[in-house]
Amino acid sequence: ARAFAEEADAELGEARTVRAEADEAAADAARVRDERQETAQRARRAADALAGLAHRLRERSGWQAKVRELTDEAAESEARAEACLDRARAADEDRRAAQRAADDARRTARALRAERREAYRAASQVYEKVGVGADLRAEQARAESDESAALAELDRLTNKVRTRAAQLLEGTDGADGPSRQAAAARAEALVQMLESRASAASEQLGRLRGEAERHAPADGEAHTELPEELVPADVEQAQGLLRTATAQLAAHSAAVETARAAHADLLRAHRTAEDGAGGFDETAALLRDLLRDHTHPEDEQEPVAHQGTLEEARQSATETRRSLRACAADLSAAEAAVREASDVLVRHANANRYEQVRTPARQQIRELPASALPEHAAAWAAAFAPRLRVLTDELAQLERNRDSIVDRLRGLVESALATLRSAQRLSQLPEGLGEWSGQEFLRIRFEEPDQATLTERLGEVIDEATRTAVKKNAAFGEGRRDGMSLLLRGVQAALEPKGIAVEILKPDAVLRAERVPVGQMGDVFSGGQLLTAAIALYCTMAALRSNDRGRDKHRHAGTLFLDNPIGRANATYLLELQRAVSDALGVQLLYTTGLFDTTALAEFPLVIRLRNDADLRAGLKYISVEEHLRPGLPQPTQEPETIHGEITATRMFRRAVPS
């Protein structure tokens, strides 16, 4: 039984060894299978990409032809657009000239009506005069002399000029002197415009003639004879035929380029075949030399003749060569795998993140040659196995700690987002404020991420904070790890990429419901509006704090002391708005000011005037109430009230700082 037990133990050890080898072989096979599957997937993706590229390359010629056609059409369209633009400018100038002529005609008509009335009044005055004086006779003589001079100058003109002048004088432009001057100025401007158009047309005509002469055939009337169906009848048909011919030329050019590329590929294939034939010749010569000297100088055994037949010898030689090639291929693959693994090991040891590692094994890996690394692989693997288990456990523990930190930070971020929503809800204004009634003073908008996205982003924030903390020579403030900074970074990461948008109502005299982004308050708000917005924001934050502490039903959310706000915000509507917001949110406002602005002070229900009293004997100063002003409160009754308690003096005690 003892011998049988020993044999069974030996067989069990062998079985365990075989099983370990089988497990290793299975693991290697699984790894090889995964690598082959990954390689196959990459090959399929590459094949799909290449197929897409090939399809695009096949369509490239058509796209290029279409691009050329579209380019030609775009050039023609631009030319037509330029021509239409020139025509539009000319028509606009003609329209403005016609408008000016119409304005001149209306002005002339008004002037003629005024002149007729004036002539009627002058004729009436002359008719009323009984005698003719010497002045009138002298004026008559001057008029007759002017008339004779004008007649002489008129006689010197041709009949064509006089006829045209008579026609112009009968029109509205010849009614009076100013009309004739305006008509002459318009005619001069029209002449200049026509001269400029004529010069531009002459320049274009010269350019077109030059192009026609440049493109004209050297001999004959045409470059080539066209069939009757290709002879254009007008310019539009000629342009269409030209576009067709250009497209055909582009297609033929693409075909020529394709043929040239195919010819170049054939030439390269021919040269490759010639190079291969030369290589085969060299290999054949080498094999002939080996056949001549088939014995190897290092062979110690004499070759033994094959005992079988010729066919068996040939088959054995073929199998031997096949086995030799397979063994050589396996040996080459194994050596390549060993070299690749050695290179990976050296690169891994030389990585920058392992500069702080000072183990002897890393130093040996960096200094030993690549050929000597496989000899030490087994010893290194045995030495690193315990350390690997320890590091694996530590990494698992770190991952658990990271998950717990991310969960805690996610809860804080969700609480912060809930606080933002509460701030918007608590900033609702009371009734009686016009368009502001029932409006939310703050409007905070953001998109809440789902749980998976939020967890991933917060994990990145934790990782970045950890990397920043372990960096050496980090700048001051860059590696801060306090809770508020981490929470702010977490909220910022949770609201990416759009972030958060905060808008605030703009205080104005009519209380319009106009919202302004908080980033533009300094540019859009005045000083009083900024102060009013700041007070409203403080009241909102105070109400939010009271709500977070479970006292949302409590009316008193705090007291705010203001240092001379009336100096900046003394408008009545601003003070009313400040008090309305503070009353709605349960915040008591105490204003202190040295200004005696009766209009602003009349808005407050209670005004207490204070003064400083100095005690010359004790060298102390006291603040005492001078008077109470209650413009908005009912007057107290004259009946005496029972005073249960009264403060007559106060004293402040300052505790000494311990040394």
XYZ file of C-alpha atoms in Angstrom:
659
model
C 0.000 0.000 0.000
C 2.856 2.408 0.793
C 4.514 1.660 -2.549
C 1.197 2.113 -4.310
C 0.700 5.422 -2.507
C 4.150 6.607 -3.589
C 3.390 5.639 -7.181
C 0.054 7.424 -6.948
C 1.794 10.547 -5.575
C 4.281 10.422 -8.441
C 1.475 10.041 -10.974
C -0.420 12.890 -9.284
C 2.657 15.123 -9.569
C 3.031 14.227 -13.227
C -0.671 14.865 -13.800
C -0.420 18.244 -12.112
C 2.606 19.076 -14.232
C 0.735 18.039 -17.371
C -2.297 20.046 -16.249
C -0.159 23.133 -15.603
C 1.381 22.752 -19.034
C -2.073 22.284 -20.537
C -3.339 25.425 -18.718
C -0.380 27.399 -19.990
C -0.955 26.063 -23.495
C -4.661 26.969 -23.227
C -3.799 30.475 -22.004
C -1.306 30.894 -24.855
C -3.879 29.607 -27.312
C -6.523 32.011 -25.952
C -4.076 34.903 -26.137
C -3.092 33.962 -29.696
C -6.775 33.612 -30.588
C -7.538 37.079 -29.162
C -4.577 38.548 -31.029
C -5.656 36.857 -34.252
C -9.237 38.076 -33.797
C -8.033 41.605 -33.135
C -5.764 41.403 -36.180
C -8.668 40.110 -38.261
C -10.891 42.962 -37.077
C -8.222 45.494 -37.938
C -7.790 43.849 -41.322
C -11.555 43.980 -41.942
C -11.689 47.640 -40.942
C -8.714 48.377 -43.171
C -10.361 46.466 -46.027
C -13.581 48.430 -45.597
C -11.637 51.689 -45.516
C -9.671 50.682 -48.621
C -12.879 49.682 -50.405
C -14.381 53.084 -49.592
C -11.249 54.839 -50.800
C -11.247 52.769 -53.989
C -14.887 53.684 -54.625
C -14.071 57.350 -54.069
C -11.050 57.109 -56.367
C -13.219 55.568 -59.076
C -15.632 58.486 -58.764
C -12.817 61.043 -58.638
C -12.696 61.636 -62.394
C -16.440 62.352 -62.519
C -16.141 64.701 -59.558
C -13.227 66.518 -61.178
C -15.177 66.927 -64.425
C -18.188 68.184 -62.443
C -15.942 70.619 -60.549
C -14.523 71.965 -63.800
C -18.018 72.365 -65.249
C -19.219 74.136 -62.131
C -16.124 76.370 -62.180
C -16.809 77.374 -65.782
C -20.469 77.981 -65.014
C -19.521 80.039 -61.962
C -17.150 82.155 -64.070
C -19.869 82.731 -66.679
C -22.413 83.535 -63.966
C -20.007 86.026 -62.400
C -19.474 87.660 -65.813
C -23.243 87.883 -66.353
C -23.671 89.230 -62.820
C -21.047 91.933 -63.494
C -22.833 92.902 -66.724
C -26.200 93.023 -64.957
C -24.640 95.067 -62.153
C -23.277 97.584 -64.666
C -26.691 97.828 -66.290
C -28.327 98.287 -62.898
C -25.876 101.072 -62.022
C -26.563 102.812 -65.339
C -30.319 102.466 -64.818
C -29.958 103.809 -61.288
C -28.055 106.819 -62.605
C -30.773 107.402 -65.231
C -33.424 107.112 -62.529
C -31.635 109.647 -60.322
C -31.279 111.999 -63.305
C -34.997 111.658 -64.075
C -35.811 112.269 -60.412
C -33.658 115.394 -60.387
C -35.333 116.600 -63.611
C -38.778 116.062 -62.086
C -37.747 117.959 -58.937
C -36.419 120.807 -61.101
C -39.662 120.852 -63.107
C -41.775 121.106 -59.951
C -39.496 123.820 -58.598
C -39.740 125.690 -61.926
C -43.518 125.489 -61.906
C -43.626 126.948 -58.402
C -41.233 129.716 -59.468
C -43.320 130.494 -62.576
C -46.498 130.769 -60.533
C -44.717 133.120 -58.145
C -43.339 135.186 -61.061
C -46.760 135.455 -62.637
C -48.240 136.774 -59.440
C -45.351 139.203 -59.072
C -45.733 140.329 -62.727
C -49.440 140.833 -62.172
C -48.784 143.011 -59.153
C -46.101 144.963 -61.035
C -48.418 145.477 -64.015
C -51.153 146.672 -61.724
C -48.814 149.205 -60.166
C -47.620 150.441 -63.572
C -51.168 150.665 -64.819
C -52.098 152.776 -61.857
C -49.378 155.250 -62.715
C -50.704 158.002 -64.990
C -47.578 159.530 -66.447
C -44.449 157.956 -67.907
C -41.272 159.228 -66.289
C -37.706 159.628 -67.543
C -36.614 156.463 -65.749
C -39.077 154.375 -67.692
C -37.932 155.882 -70.975
C -34.291 155.132 -70.104
C -35.227 151.604 -69.147
C -37.118 151.229 -72.444
C -34.032 152.406 -74.341
C -31.804 149.916 -72.548
C -34.284 147.132 -73.213
C -34.407 148.019 -76.925
C -30.605 148.009 -77.141
C -30.439 144.633 -75.381
C -33.108 143.314 -77.735
C -31.175 144.468 -80.832
C -27.960 142.856 -79.501
C -29.797 139.624 -78.749
C -31.352 139.637 -82.243
C -27.930 140.118 -83.805
C -26.498 137.236 -81.820
C -29.533 135.120 -82.741
C -29.047 135.834 -86.443
C -25.549 134.413 -86.279
C -26.910 130.996 -85.184
C -27.992 128.312 -87.655
C -31.606 127.333 -88.225
C -31.042 123.902 -86.611
C -29.736 125.495 -83.426
C -32.578 128.028 -83.273
C -35.184 125.327 -83.867
C -33.740 123.164 -81.051
C -33.522 126.203 -78.750
C -37.154 127.077 -79.428
C -38.179 123.520 -78.574
C -36.212 123.646 -75.304
C -37.654 127.050 -74.378
C -41.168 125.749 -74.838
C -40.505 123.044 -72.270
C -40.297 123.302 -68.486
C -36.478 123.610 -68.491
C -36.608 126.955 -70.359
C -39.228 128.705 -68.272
C -36.796 130.966 -66.365
C -33.111 131.584 -65.733
C -32.592 129.162 -62.821
C -34.385 126.400 -64.721
C -32.188 126.974 -67.748
C -29.039 126.891 -65.559
C -30.179 123.678 -63.876
C -30.984 122.143 -67.269
C -27.537 123.141 -68.540
C -25.889 121.534 -65.489
C -27.886 118.320 -66.008
C -26.956 118.289 -69.663
C -23.281 118.712 -68.747
C -23.498 115.834 -66.243
C -25.281 113.679 -68.819
C -22.591 114.458 -71.360
C -19.883 113.450 -68.882
C -21.722 110.227 -68.027
C -22.194 109.369 -71.704
C -18.533 110.136 -72.382
C -17.456 107.837 -69.499
C -19.750 105.081 -70.777
C -18.454 105.571 -74.297
C -14.838 105.376 -73.096
C -15.609 102.210 -71.091
C -17.356 100.662 -74.095
C -14.449 101.666 -76.338
C -11.986 100.115 -73.901
C -14.002 96.906 -73.745
C -14.298 96.872 -77.531
C -10.536 97.248 -77.866
C -9.949 94.454 -75.355
C -12.375 92.169 -77.180
C -10.774 92.995 -80.514
C -7.347 92.192 -79.077
C -8.618 88.863 -77.752
C -10.242 88.135 -81.130
C -7.007 88.905 -82.945
C -5.029 86.801 -80.480
C -7.360 83.833 -80.839
C -7.755 84.231 -84.616
C -6.259 81.434 -86.763
C -2.899 82.051 -88.397
C -4.150 81.073 -91.821
C -7.689 80.678 -93.020
C -10.941 81.912 -91.562
C -11.298 79.291 -88.804
C -9.160 76.930 -86.743
C -11.199 73.952 -87.867
C -14.345 73.194 -89.780
C -17.364 72.401 -87.605
C -20.354 70.304 -88.658
C -23.597 72.103 -89.197
C -25.155 70.932 -85.907
C -22.179 72.388 -83.960
C -22.227 75.823 -85.616
C -23.710 78.229 -82.993
C -26.554 80.493 -83.954
C -26.113 82.999 -81.124
C -23.919 83.717 -78.100
C -25.928 81.593 -75.643
C -25.714 78.525 -77.879
C -21.996 79.161 -78.389
C -21.443 79.265 -74.617
C -23.402 76.032 -74.162
C -21.379 74.295 -76.895
C -18.180 75.638 -75.303
C -19.151 74.181 -71.913
C -19.899 70.817 -73.530
C -16.573 70.827 -75.353
C -14.760 71.770 -72.134
C -16.406 68.880 -70.276
C -15.458 66.469 -73.051
C -11.893 67.786 -73.018
C -11.719 67.269 -69.234
C -13.066 63.714 -69.607
C -10.535 62.897 -72.330
C -7.763 64.467 -70.234
C -8.787 62.292 -67.283
C -8.782 59.228 -69.553
C -5.299 60.134 -70.784
C -4.086 60.525 -67.189
C -5.615 57.144 -66.297
C -3.930 55.521 -69.322
C -0.602 57.094 -68.375
C -0.964 55.818 -64.796
C -1.769 52.315 -66.096
C 1.226 52.492 -68.425
C 3.452 53.508 -65.518
C 2.069 50.605 -63.427
C 2.828 48.192 -66.276
C 6.359 49.556 -66.563
C 6.879 49.087 -62.825
C 5.490 45.533 -63.026
C 7.792 44.807 -65.958
C 10.816 46.075 -64.050
C 9.735 44.055 -60.989
C 9.451 40.918 -63.149
C 12.914 41.544 -64.586
C 14.325 41.983 -61.088
C 12.603 38.760 -59.986
C 14.003 36.868 -62.976
C 17.487 38.110 -62.073
C 16.969 36.983 -58.475
C 15.812 33.571 -59.647
C 18.917 33.285 -61.817
C 21.135 34.108 -58.852
C 19.257 31.560 -56.666
C 19.607 28.905 -59.386
C 23.339 29.554 -59.622
C 23.636 29.278 -55.839
C 21.734 26.004 -55.819
C 23.966 24.644 -58.565
C 27.014 25.565 -56.506
C 25.483 23.835 -53.468
C 24.761 20.714 -55.484
C 28.367 20.603 -56.614
C 29.566 20.844 -53.014
C 26.797 19.129 -51.079
C 28.992 18.050 -48.165
C 29.332 20.354 -45.160
C 32.796 20.627 -43.583
C 31.354 20.360 -40.041
C 29.442 17.131 -40.680
C 31.032 14.364 -38.661
C 28.865 11.539 -39.990
C 29.180 10.133 -43.401
C 26.082 10.306 -45.512
C 24.194 7.055 -45.532
C 22.566 5.885 -48.715
C 18.820 5.499 -48.660
C 17.768 1.900 -48.436
C 14.425 2.328 -50.137
C 13.399 2.898 -53.697
C 13.902 6.086 -55.688
C 10.334 7.199 -55.179
C 10.611 6.672 -51.413
C 13.881 8.610 -51.377
C 12.307 11.476 -53.274
C 9.301 11.486 -50.964
C 11.546 11.374 -47.894
C 13.652 14.231 -49.248
C 10.530 16.270 -49.967
C 9.172 15.708 -46.452
C 12.552 16.464 -44.941
C 12.807 19.723 -46.867
C 9.236 20.615 -45.906
C 9.976 19.846 -42.249
C 13.211 21.834 -42.461
C 11.393 24.836 -43.908
C 8.691 24.601 -41.227
C 11.314 24.354 -38.469
C 13.231 27.271 -39.960
C 10.024 29.331 -40.116
C 9.168 28.428 -36.507
C 12.706 29.268 -35.434
C 12.557 32.616 -37.220
C 9.146 33.381 -35.685
C 10.377 32.395 -32.225
C 13.504 34.534 -32.593
C 11.408 37.470 -33.851
C 9.015 37.033 -30.923
C 11.938 36.938 -28.489
C 13.465 40.066 -30.060
C 10.143 41.859 -29.977
C 9.570 40.869 -26.352
C 13.110 42.032 -25.484
C 12.498 45.379 -27.212
C 9.192 45.796 -25.377
C 10.897 44.978 -22.069
C 13.694 47.501 -22.706
C 11.233 50.225 -23.740
C 9.116 49.484 -20.690
C 12.167 49.743 -18.410
C 13.283 53.007 -20.068
C 9.868 54.681 -19.717
C 9.880 58.115 -18.080
C 7.317 57.122 -15.463
C 9.775 54.560 -14.010
C 12.644 57.036 -13.536
C 12.145 56.887 -9.762
C 12.497 53.081 -9.679
C 15.992 52.091 -8.502
C 15.723 48.280 -8.493
C 18.741 46.251 -9.710
C 16.588 44.357 -12.199
C 15.635 47.566 -14.032
C 19.279 48.624 -14.169
C 20.245 45.195 -15.577
C 17.487 45.341 -18.198
C 18.693 48.761 -19.339
C 22.384 47.830 -19.465
C 22.372 44.220 -20.752
C 22.347 43.604 -24.517
C 19.099 42.408 -26.071
C 20.553 38.942 -26.824
C 21.337 38.285 -23.135
C 17.898 39.205 -21.794
C 16.213 35.785 -22.391
C 18.794 34.065 -20.136
C 17.678 36.124 -17.110
C 13.957 36.086 -17.864
C 13.132 33.127 -15.596
C 14.986 34.600 -12.587
C 13.321 37.988 -13.066
C 9.880 36.385 -13.388
C 10.367 34.455 -10.134
C 11.583 37.595 -8.343
C 8.749 39.805 -9.640
C 5.875 37.382 -8.917
C 5.479 38.283 -5.175
C 5.813 41.978 -5.910
C 3.182 41.650 -8.631
C 0.696 40.160 -6.175
C 1.336 42.955 -3.673
C 0.962 45.663 -6.319
C -2.213 44.041 -7.645
C -3.758 44.108 -4.164
C -2.701 47.724 -3.624
C -4.137 48.773 -6.995
C -7.423 47.035 -6.178
C -7.560 48.841 -2.836
C -6.784 52.168 -4.544
C -9.554 51.528 -7.050
C -12.017 50.874 -4.223
C -10.930 54.061 -2.460
C -11.282 55.976 -5.723
C -14.802 54.641 -6.230
C -15.795 55.679 -2.713
C -14.356 59.184 -3.244
C -16.189 59.500 -6.566
C -19.459 58.404 -4.922
C -19.032 60.954 -2.142
C -18.159 63.712 -4.612
C -21.153 62.784 -6.752
C -23.434 63.227 -3.764
C -21.904 66.645 -3.029
C -22.214 67.714 -6.684
C -25.846 66.632 -6.827
C -26.476 68.570 -3.609
C -24.796 71.645 -5.132
C -26.974 71.390 -8.254
C -30.035 71.102 -6.030
C -28.860 74.252 -4.215
C -28.722 76.097 -7.557
C -32.266 75.047 -8.346
C -33.375 76.154 -4.878
C -31.718 79.537 -5.383
C -33.792 80.114 -8.512
C -36.981 78.974 -6.782
C -36.414 81.121 -3.671
C -35.726 84.261 -5.729
C -39.397 84.569 -6.682
C -40.594 88.162 -6.177
C -43.868 89.215 -4.504
C -46.893 90.731 -6.161
C -47.309 94.456 -6.715
C -44.125 94.980 -8.759
C -45.624 95.326 -12.252
C -44.105 92.916 -14.734
C -41.781 91.661 -11.967
C -44.711 90.266 -9.980
C -44.246 86.535 -9.506
C -41.037 86.524 -11.576
C -37.877 84.767 -10.404
C -35.113 87.299 -9.832
C -32.500 84.665 -10.730
C -32.757 82.293 -13.652
C -30.196 79.480 -13.547
C -30.182 77.083 -16.496
C -28.055 73.974 -16.975
C -28.390 70.431 -18.258
C -28.111 67.670 -15.677
C -25.988 64.704 -16.833
C -27.000 61.116 -16.323
C -25.448 59.010 -13.560
C -22.981 57.155 -15.808
C -21.671 60.344 -17.444
C -21.476 62.142 -14.105
C -19.513 59.273 -12.538
C -17.071 59.201 -15.462
C -16.473 62.974 -15.385
C -16.006 63.059 -11.622
C -13.546 60.178 -11.911
C -11.527 62.275 -14.363
C -11.599 65.194 -11.887
C -10.291 62.946 -9.086
C -7.568 61.524 -11.354
C -6.486 65.001 -12.452
C -6.347 66.210 -8.835
C -4.272 63.155 -7.920
C -1.848 63.691 -10.809
C -1.469 67.351 -9.888
C -0.807 66.452 -6.259
C 2.010 64.007 -7.025
C 3.798 66.311 -9.449
C 7.096 67.738 -8.329
C 7.788 71.469 -8.440
C 4.094 72.257 -8.936
C 3.237 75.957 -9.036
C 1.658 77.530 -5.971
C -2.094 77.031 -5.963
C -2.004 74.537 -8.817
C -2.177 71.522 -6.562
C -4.814 72.774 -4.114
C -6.868 69.900 -2.763
C -9.272 71.641 -0.410
C -12.876 70.493 -0.468
C -14.421 73.624 -2.005
C -11.975 73.732 -4.944
C -12.569 70.050 -5.645
C -16.336 70.528 -5.422
C -16.219 73.496 -7.823
C -14.167 71.483 -10.310
C -16.642 68.623 -9.973
C -19.625 70.910 -10.635
C -17.831 72.435 -13.625
C -17.069 68.988 -15.043
C -20.666 67.836 -14.453
C -22.100 70.762 -16.443
C -19.764 70.415 -19.424
C -19.780 71.152 -22.306
C -22.511 73.828 -22.220
C -21.858 74.919 -18.635
C -24.292 77.057 -16.647
C -26.172 80.194 -17.718
C -27.266 82.679 -15.023
C -29.519 85.622 -15.876
C -30.759 88.378 -13.570
C -33.588 90.888 -13.872
C -32.435 94.412 -14.709
C -33.851 97.021 -12.290
C -35.281 100.020 -14.136
C -37.890 102.696 -13.510
C -40.786 100.797 -15.146
C -39.714 97.318 -13.886
C -39.684 95.633 -17.273
C -39.068 91.877 -17.237
C -35.707 92.237 -19.000
C -33.025 89.696 -18.098
C -29.285 90.265 -18.417
C -26.465 87.676 -18.051
C -24.504 88.145 -14.844
C -21.293 88.574 -16.836
C -22.707 91.757 -18.411
C -23.945 93.430 -15.219
C -20.884 95.699 -15.006
C -21.440 96.895 -18.593
C -25.239 97.260 -18.599
C -26.195 98.236 -15.007
C -25.681 101.656 -13.496
C -24.214 102.133 -10.005
C -27.607 102.140 -8.293
C -28.825 99.184 -10.333
C -25.679 97.232 -9.432
C -26.217 97.929 -5.733
C -29.901 96.945 -5.965
C -28.996 93.712 -7.752
C -26.338 92.977 -5.111
C -28.863 93.475 -2.285
C -31.362 91.202 -4.055
C -28.679 88.538 -4.517
C -27.712 88.734 -0.840
C -31.342 88.372 0.205
C -31.687 85.358 -2.090
C -28.551 83.755 -0.627
C -29.766 84.457 2.914
C -33.120 82.848 2.146
C -31.283 79.892 0.597
C -29.163 79.504 3.748
C -32.273 79.613 5.922
C -33.910 77.010 3.688
C -30.858 74.717 3.912
C -30.982 74.944 7.706
C -34.617 73.831 7.743
C -36.052 77.255 8.551
C -37.754 78.008 5.246
C -41.025 78.806 7.073
C -39.276 81.273 9.387
C -39.819 84.852 8.271
C -36.552 86.235 9.588
C -33.665 85.126 7.359
C -31.081 87.620 8.655
C -30.096 91.263 8.885
C -28.042 93.229 6.363
C -26.220 96.448 7.298
C -25.615 98.800 4.341
C -22.921 101.487 4.461
C -24.347 104.619 2.793
C -26.165 102.963 -0.131
C -28.254 106.102 -0.696
C -25.161 107.788 -2.111
C -25.371 105.430 -5.105
C -28.997 104.319 -5.178
C -31.198 107.232 -4.170
C -33.867 106.690 -6.834
C -37.290 105.983 -5.390
C -37.987 102.910 -7.526
C -34.655 101.348 -6.513
C -35.373 101.802 -2.805
C -38.893 100.410 -3.222
C -37.506 97.403 -5.097
C -34.859 96.737 -2.424
C -37.418 96.811 0.368
C -39.912 94.671 -1.573
C -37.318 91.962 -2.239
C -36.077 91.998 1.377
C -39.644 91.773 2.729
C -40.436 88.872 0.411
C -37.318 86.941 1.440
C -37.414 87.806 5.170
C -34.233 89.927 5.361
C -34.136 93.094 7.487
C -32.241 95.982 5.829
C -30.523 98.649 7.944
C -29.380 101.684 5.948
C -26.672 104.019 7.327
C -26.036 107.351 5.639
C -24.824 110.825 6.370
C -26.890 112.381 3.586
C -30.071 114.246 4.380
C -31.963 113.388 1.195
C -35.576 113.948 2.186
C -36.953 112.276 -0.959
C -35.002 109.101 -0.279
C -35.536 109.144 3.500
C -39.297 109.487 3.050
C -39.386 105.903 1.724
C -38.409 104.398 5.091
C -40.908 103.727 7.890
C -38.394 104.552 10.622
C -35.414 106.930 10.531
C -33.156 107.221 13.600
C -30.733 110.160 13.710
C -27.626 109.602 15.855
C -24.914 111.881 17.209
C -21.562 111.476 18.946
C -21.339 112.760 22.505
C -17.911 113.224 24.091
C -17.282 112.880 27.825
C -14.423 115.311 28.452
C -13.774 113.981 31.924
C -13.473 110.308 30.966
C -12.178 110.895 27.447
C -14.830 108.584 25.995
C -17.370 108.964 23.215
C -20.955 107.758 23.181
C -23.468 107.311 20.363
C -26.853 108.630 21.378
C -30.198 108.879 19.604
C -31.051 112.400 18.605
C -34.599 111.913 17.307
C -36.984 109.397 15.721
C -38.593 110.163 12.371
C -41.618 108.038 11.571
C -43.152 109.405 8.362
C -44.758 106.149 7.324
C -45.953 104.912 10.740
C -49.093 105.931 12.647
C -48.605 108.522 15.320
C -48.381 107.126 18.862
C -51.276 107.693 21.193
C -51.073 110.310 23.877
C -51.980 107.857 26.590
C -49.031 106.893 28.744
C -47.842 103.350 28.274
C -46.410 101.114 30.931
C -42.685 100.732 30.403
C -41.542 97.366 31.637
C -37.888 97.790 30.730
C -35.610 100.472 29.354
C -31.950 100.495 28.378
C -30.210 103.522 29.836
C -26.568 102.780 29.053
C -24.349 100.212 27.395
C -20.701 99.302 27.838
C -18.411 97.279 25.586
C -15.777 94.971 27.051
C -12.873 93.758 24.886
C -11.184 90.587 26.075
C -7.395 90.759 26.178
C -5.547 88.539 23.730
C -3.577 85.852 25.637
C 0.157 85.964 25.101
